[in-house]
Amino acid sequence: MAGFQVSNRTTGDRFTCQEGQSVLKAMEQRGLKCVPVGCRGGGCGFCKIQVLEGHFECGKMSRRHAPPEAVEKGEVLACRIYPLTDLIIECMPLPERTLAKQTTKLLR
Amino acid sequence: MKKGVMRPGHVQIRVLDMGEAIEHYTGLMGLIQTDRDDQGRVYLKAWSEVDKFSVVLREADEPGCDFMGFKVVDEEVLVQLEKDLVDYGVDVEQVPAEELKDCGRRVRFTVPSGHAFELYADKLYTGKWGLSSVNPEAWPRGLRGMKAVRFDHCLFYGPELAATYDVFVNVLGFDLVEQVLDPEGTRVAQFLTVSMKEHDVAFIHHEEKGKFHHVSFHLETWEDVLRAADLITMTDTSIDIGPTRHGLTHGKTIYFFDPSGNRNEVFCGGDYFYPDHKPVTWKTEELGKAIFYHDRALNERFMTVLT
Ligand code: FES
Ligand SMILES: [Fe+2]
């Protein structure tokens, strides 16, 4: 079978990610919404996930949202990781996103 | 009242990968690369602009906006506005001439929303790209992608809108064109101009300081906006929303992201402003319509995804 299987442990969703494709893009192509989609460019931190198992390559990510210590622990941006094996991922409660929700008055 | 600030002059944007950014801003947006400096910053302009550059890209490990600059009428005005800012209690920083190539000295300051702005009077006049100033043709040939006409405005997210308004309106002579008021009457969005355009800079309330929502470029027609949408798909560029119309300003627009996650807009149309116009007010109860006139519903990504 071509590609790698990505399983989201938080939501139970599973989808296939082609080689060289980002996890977020693979998810969007399947019409799933189990990871929040923001800029798709590693800049906004919206799509932050925790990789629990598996190997992947990283593209460039904002240091603010994916500092090297966090990347080390598998806390990465789904729009900028490219699986090398099957992956098990988990959604992250996003501090910046929760903050934005609470404080962007316009969204009330 | 006008105090000699003339127009948006430039914006410096941080990008994660310079190569990808150049391809995006030139190949897709249609800006023209005019220079590069020894810090590695890349200088770009849109074809109808008369000065050497309006967009500066800087490679960094976090995207966002370093500063936006406004051109003032002349050095005398620059001296006066610098004094007015200091008298008002704003800290100003001197940026020497040539820190940006072919740009005169700049006066930099940070407003209470946490965003850095600059005033300057001089920049190398290179004329419109590809056109003569005598008997010019309608437009230059050889433009790429969306053929952006000019750098138009920026929208910033941050706190302290009232104090930010005071600096722009009372010190720098901007006018309030449109606003959004919450049920208590607090202004949560302000669209400000120094020209006939419905905004030259805008702010939306947000708790975190200094956030960048988008940089916007002008196109001539709705057909051009639709063509921009086609190009976004052809290049598999990250789309945000559109093509659609805003309630605020009534501009016709599309939003997308550069490869580092900075939001871009291209738009056409929109209302105009004369100094005798009173501000237009939108209420937060109708915010969906104010932002997206057709959908009449807010979109979480548009409201909260920032760099
Ligand atoms: S969607 Fe913005 S960082 Fe991934
Ligand atoms: Fe805009």
Short mmCIF file of C-alpha atoms and ligand atoms in Angstrom, two decimals:
data_model
loop_
_atom_site.label_atom_id
_atom_site.label_comp_id
_atom_site.label_asym_id
_atom_site.label_seq_id
_atom_site.Cartn_x
_atom_site.Cartn_y
_atom_site.Cartn_z
CA MET A 1 0.00 0.00 0.00
CA ALA A 2 1.37 3.40 -0.98
CA GLY A 3 1.91 6.06 1.65
CA PHE A 4 1.86 5.97 5.42
CA GLN A 5 -1.00 5.61 7.86
CA VAL A 6 -1.58 8.48 10.26
CA SER A 7 -3.77 7.76 13.27
CA ASN A 8 -5.11 10.53 15.44
CA ARG A 9 -5.45 9.09 18.93
CA THR A 10 -7.52 12.01 20.19
CA THR A 11 -10.29 11.70 17.60
CA GLY A 12 -9.86 8.15 16.34
CA ASP A 13 -9.45 9.33 12.73
CA ARG A 14 -7.08 7.49 10.40
CA PHE A 15 -5.86 8.68 7.03
CA THR A 16 -3.20 7.95 4.45
CA CYS A 17 -0.36 10.38 3.86
CA GLN A 18 1.65 10.08 0.67
CA GLU A 19 5.41 10.28 0.73
CA GLY A 20 6.49 13.93 0.66
CA GLN A 21 3.02 15.14 1.61
CA SER A 22 2.41 17.04 4.84
CA VAL A 23 0.21 15.41 7.47
CA LEU A 24 -2.15 18.42 7.41
CA LYS A 25 -2.52 18.32 3.65
CA ALA A 26 -3.25 14.59 3.68
CA MET A 27 -5.90 15.18 6.32
CA GLU A 28 -7.50 18.02 4.36
CA GLN A 29 -7.55 15.95 1.17
CA ARG A 30 -9.60 13.33 2.99
CA GLY A 31 -12.06 16.00 4.13
CA LEU A 32 -11.19 15.41 7.78
CA LYS A 33 -11.07 18.18 10.35
CA CYS A 34 -9.29 16.43 13.21
CA VAL A 35 -6.42 18.98 13.29
CA PRO A 36 -7.14 22.72 13.05
CA VAL A 37 -6.06 24.24 9.73
CA GLY A 38 -4.50 27.69 9.76
CA CYS A 39 -1.88 29.10 7.41
CA ARG A 40 -0.51 25.74 6.19
CA GLY A 41 2.95 27.33 6.19
CA GLY A 42 4.43 26.63 9.61
CA GLY A 43 3.77 30.20 10.70
CA CYS A 44 0.68 30.39 12.90
CA GLY A 45 0.87 27.39 15.24
CA PHE A 46 -2.77 26.45 14.67
CA CYS A 47 -2.05 22.87 13.58
CA LYS A 48 0.18 21.86 16.46
CA ILE A 49 0.17 18.15 17.23
CA GLN A 50 2.07 15.70 19.34
CA VAL A 51 3.65 12.80 17.49
CA LEU A 52 3.53 9.79 19.83
CA GLU A 53 5.02 7.19 17.52
CA GLY A 54 6.79 7.12 14.18
CA HIS A 55 9.41 9.05 12.25
CA PHE A 56 9.06 12.10 10.10
CA GLU A 57 10.93 14.94 8.43
CA CYS A 58 10.31 18.59 9.31
CA GLY A 59 10.06 21.62 7.04
CA LYS A 60 10.71 25.12 8.32
CA MET A 61 8.49 26.08 11.24
CA SER A 62 8.11 29.26 13.26
CA ARG A 63 10.45 28.99 16.24
CA ARG A 64 7.80 30.67 18.33
CA HIS A 65 5.32 27.83 17.78
CA ALA A 66 7.78 24.97 17.39
CA PRO A 67 10.91 25.70 19.42
CA PRO A 68 13.67 23.07 19.07
CA GLU A 69 13.02 21.68 22.61
CA ALA A 70 9.39 21.02 21.69
CA VAL A 71 10.22 19.50 18.31
CA GLU A 72 12.60 17.19 20.18
CA LYS A 73 9.59 15.94 22.19
CA GLY A 74 7.49 15.44 19.06
CA GLU A 75 5.46 18.65 19.44
CA VAL A 76 5.35 19.81 15.85
CA LEU A 77 3.20 21.58 13.25
CA ALA A 78 1.19 19.15 11.14
CA CYS A 79 1.49 21.36 8.05
CA ARG A 80 5.27 21.00 8.14
CA ILE A 81 5.90 17.35 8.88
CA TYR A 82 6.36 14.67 6.27
CA PRO A 83 6.04 11.07 7.51
CA LEU A 84 8.82 8.54 6.97
CA THR A 85 6.84 5.77 8.73
CA ASP A 86 3.28 5.32 9.97
CA LEU A 87 2.49 7.90 12.66
CA ILE A 88 0.35 8.04 15.77
CA ILE A 89 -0.52 11.63 16.62
CA GLU A 90 -2.49 13.43 19.29
CA CYS A 91 -4.11 16.88 19.22
CA MET A 92 -2.57 19.53 21.42
CA PRO A 93 -4.52 21.99 23.50
CA LEU A 94 -3.14 25.15 21.98
CA PRO A 95 -2.41 27.83 24.51
CA GLU A 96 -2.17 30.56 21.88
CA ARG A 97 -5.32 29.42 20.19
CA THR A 98 -7.34 29.26 23.39
CA LEU A 99 -5.99 32.67 24.24
CA ALA A 100 -7.05 34.06 20.88
CA LYS A 101 -10.51 32.63 21.37
CA GLN A 102 -10.93 34.11 24.81
CA THR A 103 -9.57 37.47 23.99
CA THR A 104 -10.47 38.36 20.44
CA LYS A 105 -13.48 40.36 21.45
CA LEU A 106 -14.83 40.18 17.95
CA LEU A 107 -15.43 36.47 18.20
CA ARG A 108 -17.90 36.65 21.06
CA MET B 1 -6.47 67.08 9.74
CA LYS B 2 -3.63 66.28 7.36
CA LYS B 3 -0.20 66.76 8.83
CA GLY B 4 1.98 65.78 5.91
CA VAL B 5 1.89 61.98 6.09
CA MET B 6 1.36 61.06 2.45
CA ARG B 7 0.91 57.32 2.00
CA PRO B 8 1.98 53.80 2.94
CA GLY B 9 5.55 53.48 1.73
CA HIS B 10 6.85 50.09 2.72
CA VAL B 11 6.47 47.01 4.86
CA GLN B 12 9.18 44.63 6.06
CA ILE B 13 7.98 41.03 6.29
CA ARG B 14 9.76 38.13 7.98
CA VAL B 15 9.83 34.86 6.05
CA LEU B 16 11.10 31.40 6.96
CA ASP B 17 12.63 30.63 3.55
CA MET B 18 13.80 33.39 1.26
CA GLY B 19 13.77 31.34 -1.93
CA GLU B 20 10.16 30.25 -1.48
CA ALA B 21 9.15 33.78 -0.47
CA ILE B 22 10.71 35.36 -3.55
CA GLU B 23 8.90 32.90 -5.81
CA HIS B 24 5.62 33.66 -4.03
CA TYR B 25 5.89 37.46 -4.05
CA THR B 26 7.29 37.72 -7.59
CA GLY B 27 6.01 34.65 -9.48
CA LEU B 28 2.55 34.56 -7.93
CA MET B 29 1.84 38.12 -6.76
CA GLY B 30 3.69 39.80 -9.61
CA LEU B 31 5.97 42.07 -7.60
CA ILE B 32 9.31 42.96 -9.13
CA GLN B 33 12.59 42.36 -7.33
CA THR B 34 14.60 45.58 -7.31
CA ASP B 35 17.52 44.86 -4.99
CA ARG B 36 19.06 42.77 -2.23
CA ASP B 37 21.28 44.01 0.61
CA ASP B 38 24.23 42.62 2.52
CA GLN B 39 21.92 41.47 5.33
CA GLY B 40 20.26 39.26 2.73
CA ARG B 41 17.05 41.28 2.66
CA VAL B 42 15.23 41.33 -0.66
CA TYR B 43 13.56 44.50 -2.01
CA LEU B 44 10.42 44.37 -4.13
CA LYS B 45 7.93 46.77 -5.68
CA ALA B 46 4.64 46.65 -7.53
CA TRP B 47 4.70 47.99 -11.07
CA SER B 48 2.71 51.21 -10.61
CA GLU B 49 4.78 52.44 -7.66
CA VAL B 50 7.22 55.23 -8.34
CA ASP B 51 9.82 54.56 -5.63
CA LYS B 52 12.40 51.81 -5.66
CA PHE B 53 10.72 49.40 -3.23
CA SER B 54 7.66 48.88 -1.07
CA VAL B 55 8.11 45.34 0.27
CA VAL B 56 11.23 44.13 2.04
CA LEU B 57 11.58 40.44 2.86
CA ARG B 58 13.83 39.35 5.74
CA GLU B 59 14.60 35.73 6.45
CA ALA B 60 13.99 34.88 10.12
CA ASP B 61 12.95 31.91 12.25
CA GLU B 62 9.52 33.40 12.98
CA PRO B 63 7.25 34.99 10.35
CA GLY B 64 5.38 38.28 10.85
CA CYS B 65 5.83 41.97 10.19
CA ASP B 66 8.87 43.94 11.39
CA PHE B 67 7.43 47.38 10.60
CA MET B 68 5.31 49.41 8.21
CA GLY B 69 6.60 52.75 6.90
CA PHE B 70 4.73 55.84 5.77
CA LYS B 71 6.20 58.39 3.40
CA VAL B 72 5.81 62.02 4.47
CA VAL B 73 5.82 65.06 2.19
CA ASP B 74 9.33 66.34 2.97
CA GLU B 75 12.13 66.57 5.54
CA GLU B 76 10.52 69.59 7.21
CA VAL B 77 7.39 67.54 7.92
CA LEU B 78 9.53 64.66 9.15
CA VAL B 79 11.27 66.95 11.64
CA GLN B 80 7.91 68.34 12.80
CA LEU B 81 6.19 64.95 13.18
CA GLU B 82 9.18 63.54 15.02
CA LYS B 83 8.91 66.44 17.47
CA ASP B 84 5.14 65.97 17.77
CA LEU B 85 5.58 62.27 18.54
CA VAL B 86 8.18 63.00 21.23
CA ASP B 87 6.01 65.75 22.73
CA TYR B 88 3.13 63.30 22.83
CA GLY B 89 5.27 60.90 24.83
CA VAL B 90 6.08 58.39 22.09
CA ASP B 91 9.63 57.01 22.11
CA VAL B 92 11.26 57.43 18.73
CA GLU B 93 14.26 55.64 17.34
CA GLN B 94 16.50 57.01 14.58
CA VAL B 95 17.22 54.70 11.71
CA PRO B 96 19.99 56.19 9.59
CA ALA B 97 19.75 56.78 5.86
CA GLU B 98 20.82 53.75 3.79
CA GLU B 99 19.93 51.24 6.53
CA LEU B 100 17.45 50.29 3.84
CA LYS B 101 19.23 50.81 0.54
CA ASP B 102 18.33 54.03 -1.28
CA CYS B 103 16.02 55.15 1.54
CA GLY B 104 16.57 58.29 3.59
CA ARG B 105 16.55 58.45 7.38
CA ARG B 106 13.58 56.89 9.11
CA VAL B 107 11.91 57.76 12.40
CA ARG B 108 10.72 54.55 14.04
CA PHE B 109 8.25 54.24 16.90
CA THR B 110 6.03 51.60 18.44
CA VAL B 111 2.34 52.33 19.02
CA PRO B 112 0.41 50.98 22.05
CA SER B 113 -0.93 48.01 20.04
CA GLY B 114 2.67 46.79 19.92
CA HIS B 115 3.35 47.45 16.23
CA ALA B 116 6.39 49.30 14.87
CA PHE B 117 5.88 52.08 12.33
CA GLU B 118 8.26 54.41 10.54
CA LEU B 119 8.11 57.79 8.87
CA TYR B 120 10.53 58.81 6.12
CA ALA B 121 10.70 61.53 3.51
CA ASP B 122 13.10 60.24 0.86
CA LYS B 123 13.46 57.13 -1.24
CA LEU B 124 15.04 56.68 -4.65
CA TYR B 125 12.53 57.60 -7.35
CA THR B 126 12.78 54.99 -10.07
CA GLY B 127 9.42 55.66 -11.75
CA LYS B 128 6.74 53.15 -12.66
CA TRP B 129 8.22 49.83 -13.69
CA GLY B 130 8.37 49.24 -17.41
CA LEU B 131 6.66 52.52 -18.35
CA SER B 132 7.98 55.82 -19.54
CA SER B 133 6.84 58.97 -17.74
CA VAL B 134 6.31 60.55 -21.15
CA ASN B 135 3.43 59.22 -23.28
CA PRO B 136 3.21 56.07 -21.14
CA GLU B 137 1.46 52.92 -22.34
CA ALA B 138 -1.53 51.61 -20.36
CA TRP B 139 0.44 48.97 -18.50
CA PRO B 140 3.83 47.33 -18.73
CA ARG B 141 4.27 44.01 -20.50
CA GLY B 142 6.14 41.17 -18.86
CA LEU B 143 4.37 41.20 -15.50
CA ARG B 144 3.93 37.86 -13.75
CA GLY B 145 1.13 36.18 -11.83
CA MET B 146 -1.49 38.44 -10.25
CA LYS B 147 0.26 41.58 -11.54
CA ALA B 148 -0.28 43.41 -8.23
CA VAL B 149 -0.71 47.11 -8.93
CA ARG B 150 0.47 48.58 -5.62
CA PHE B 151 1.14 47.83 -1.96
CA ASP B 152 -2.04 49.18 -0.41
CA HIS B 153 -2.41 48.66 3.37
CA CYS B 154 -1.80 46.40 6.36
CA LEU B 155 -4.16 45.10 9.05
CA PHE B 156 -2.73 44.55 12.52
CA TYR B 157 -4.12 42.81 15.61
CA GLY B 158 -3.32 44.13 19.07
CA PRO B 159 -4.62 45.74 22.27
CA GLU B 160 -5.03 49.43 23.20
CA LEU B 161 -6.92 50.52 20.12
CA ALA B 162 -7.95 53.85 21.68
CA ALA B 163 -4.38 54.83 22.54
CA THR B 164 -3.23 53.68 19.09
CA TYR B 165 -5.98 55.79 17.50
CA ASP B 166 -4.71 58.82 19.41
CA VAL B 167 -1.23 58.51 17.93
CA PHE B 168 -2.47 58.04 14.37
CA VAL B 169 -5.29 60.57 14.42
CA ASN B 170 -4.15 63.26 16.86
CA VAL B 171 -0.43 63.21 16.17
CA LEU B 172 -0.06 61.94 12.61
CA GLY B 173 -3.24 63.38 11.08
CA PHE B 174 -4.98 60.18 9.99
CA ASP B 175 -8.79 60.05 9.75
CA LEU B 176 -11.10 57.35 11.06
CA VAL B 177 -13.07 55.98 8.10
CA GLU B 178 -14.78 52.89 9.51
CA GLN B 179 -15.09 51.31 12.92
CA VAL B 180 -16.64 48.34 14.67
CA LEU B 181 -18.28 49.02 18.04
CA ASP B 182 -19.19 46.38 20.60
CA PRO B 183 -22.48 46.63 22.56
CA GLU B 184 -20.80 48.77 25.22
CA GLY B 185 -19.65 51.20 22.54
CA THR B 186 -15.99 50.21 22.72
CA ARG B 187 -14.18 50.42 19.41
CA VAL B 188 -12.86 46.94 18.56
CA ALA B 189 -11.79 47.69 14.98
CA GLN B 190 -10.56 50.90 13.34
CA PHE B 191 -9.82 51.63 9.70
CA LEU B 192 -7.64 54.72 9.25
CA THR B 193 -6.61 56.73 6.21
CA VAL B 194 -4.34 59.59 5.14
CA SER B 195 -5.72 59.61 1.63
CA MET B 196 -8.92 59.09 -0.36
CA LYS B 197 -8.62 55.34 0.17
CA GLU B 198 -10.96 53.72 2.67
CA HIS B 199 -7.95 52.56 4.68
CA ASP B 200 -4.20 52.92 4.66
CA VAL B 201 -3.82 50.98 7.91
CA ALA B 202 -6.29 49.12 10.13
CA PHE B 203 -6.34 47.58 13.61
CA ILE B 204 -8.50 44.93 15.23
CA HIS B 205 -8.61 44.38 18.97
CA HIS B 206 -6.67 41.37 20.21
CA GLU B 207 -5.11 40.75 23.61
CA GLU B 208 -1.65 39.82 22.38
CA LYS B 209 0.48 42.72 21.18
CA GLY B 210 2.06 43.21 17.79
CA LYS B 211 0.32 40.56 15.69
CA PHE B 212 0.16 40.73 11.90
CA HIS B 213 -3.07 39.88 10.12
CA HIS B 214 -2.34 40.73 6.48
CA VAL B 215 -0.56 42.81 3.90
CA SER B 216 -2.74 43.88 1.00
CA PHE B 217 -2.14 44.70 -2.64
CA HIS B 218 -4.44 46.49 -5.04
CA LEU B 219 -5.81 45.00 -8.26
CA GLU B 220 -7.85 46.88 -10.82
CA THR B 221 -10.96 44.75 -11.33
CA TRP B 222 -13.10 41.93 -9.95
CA GLU B 223 -12.01 39.88 -12.95
CA ASP B 224 -8.43 40.32 -11.74
CA VAL B 225 -9.46 39.04 -8.28
CA LEU B 226 -11.01 35.94 -9.89
CA ARG B 227 -7.89 35.44 -11.95
CA ALA B 228 -5.86 35.69 -8.73
CA ALA B 229 -8.05 32.92 -7.29
CA ASP B 230 -7.27 30.75 -10.34
CA LEU B 231 -3.55 31.35 -9.85
CA ILE B 232 -3.81 30.42 -6.16
CA THR B 233 -5.23 27.06 -7.21
CA MET B 234 -2.77 26.57 -10.09
CA THR B 235 0.16 27.09 -7.71
CA ASP B 236 -1.47 25.10 -4.87
CA THR B 237 -1.07 28.14 -2.62
CA SER B 238 -2.70 28.05 0.82
CA ILE B 239 -6.10 29.77 0.54
CA ASP B 240 -7.83 31.50 3.42
CA ILE B 241 -11.13 32.83 2.08
CA GLY B 242 -12.66 34.35 -1.03
CA PRO B 243 -13.22 35.62 -3.61
CA THR B 244 -15.85 37.60 -1.71
CA ARG B 245 -16.82 41.10 -0.65
CA HIS B 246 -16.26 42.82 2.68
CA GLY B 247 -19.00 44.80 4.40
CA LEU B 248 -16.33 46.99 5.97
CA THR B 249 -14.93 49.17 3.13
CA HIS B 250 -17.02 47.15 0.59
CA GLY B 251 -13.83 45.97 -1.10
CA LYS B 252 -13.87 42.82 -3.26
CA THR B 253 -11.20 40.51 -2.05
CA ILE B 254 -9.38 37.22 -1.69
CA TYR B 255 -7.08 36.09 1.14
CA PHE B 256 -4.30 33.54 1.04
CA PHE B 257 -1.01 32.79 2.77
CA ASP B 258 2.61 33.16 1.76
CA PRO B 259 4.80 30.04 2.20
CA SER B 260 5.74 31.16 5.75
CA GLY B 261 2.14 31.61 6.86
CA ASN B 262 1.85 35.39 6.53
CA ARG B 263 -1.60 36.31 5.24
CA ASN B 264 -1.83 38.23 1.95
CA GLU B 265 -4.80 39.96 0.36
CA VAL B 266 -5.44 41.18 -3.16
CA PHE B 267 -8.53 43.29 -3.65
CA CYS B 268 -10.27 45.79 -5.88
CA GLY B 269 -12.91 48.45 -5.41
CA GLY B 270 -14.04 49.74 -2.08
CA ASP B 271 -15.37 53.04 -0.84
CA TYR B 272 -13.60 56.39 -0.99
CA PHE B 273 -13.04 59.02 1.66
CA TYR B 274 -13.02 62.80 1.84
CA PRO B 275 -12.21 64.61 5.10
CA ASP B 276 -15.83 65.76 5.51
CA HIS B 277 -17.03 62.12 5.65
CA LYS B 278 -18.18 60.88 9.04
CA PRO B 279 -16.99 57.45 10.19
CA VAL B 280 -19.02 54.43 9.11
CA THR B 281 -19.96 52.18 12.02
CA TRP B 282 -20.52 48.42 12.09
CA LYS B 283 -21.84 46.76 15.21
CA THR B 284 -20.39 43.51 16.53
CA GLU B 285 -23.90 42.00 16.34
CA GLU B 286 -23.53 42.24 12.54
CA LEU B 287 -19.87 41.36 12.47
CA GLY B 288 -20.29 38.39 10.14
CA LYS B 289 -21.74 40.67 7.47
CA ALA B 290 -19.20 43.41 8.22
CA ILE B 291 -16.34 41.07 7.48
CA PHE B 292 -17.80 38.75 4.83
CA TYR B 293 -20.70 40.49 3.16
CA HIS B 294 -21.89 37.39 1.26
CA ASP B 295 -21.42 34.60 3.84
CA ARG B 296 -22.57 36.84 6.72
CA ALA B 297 -20.77 34.47 9.06
CA LEU B 298 -17.43 34.69 10.81
CA ASN B 299 -14.69 32.28 10.00
CA GLU B 300 -12.51 31.25 12.89
CA ARG B 301 -9.37 30.98 10.82
CA PHE B 302 -9.74 34.52 9.50
CA MET B 303 -10.27 35.88 13.00
CA THR B 304 -7.55 34.03 14.86
CA VAL B 305 -4.76 32.86 12.53
CA LEU B 306 -1.99 35.46 12.78
CA THR B 307 1.77 35.75 12.48
S1 FES C 1 -1.46 25.73 9.85
FE1 FES C 1 -0.28 27.46 10.51
S2 FES C 1 1.41 26.46 11.41
FE2 FES C 1 0.35 24.79 10.48
FE FE C 2 -7.25 44.34 3.81
#
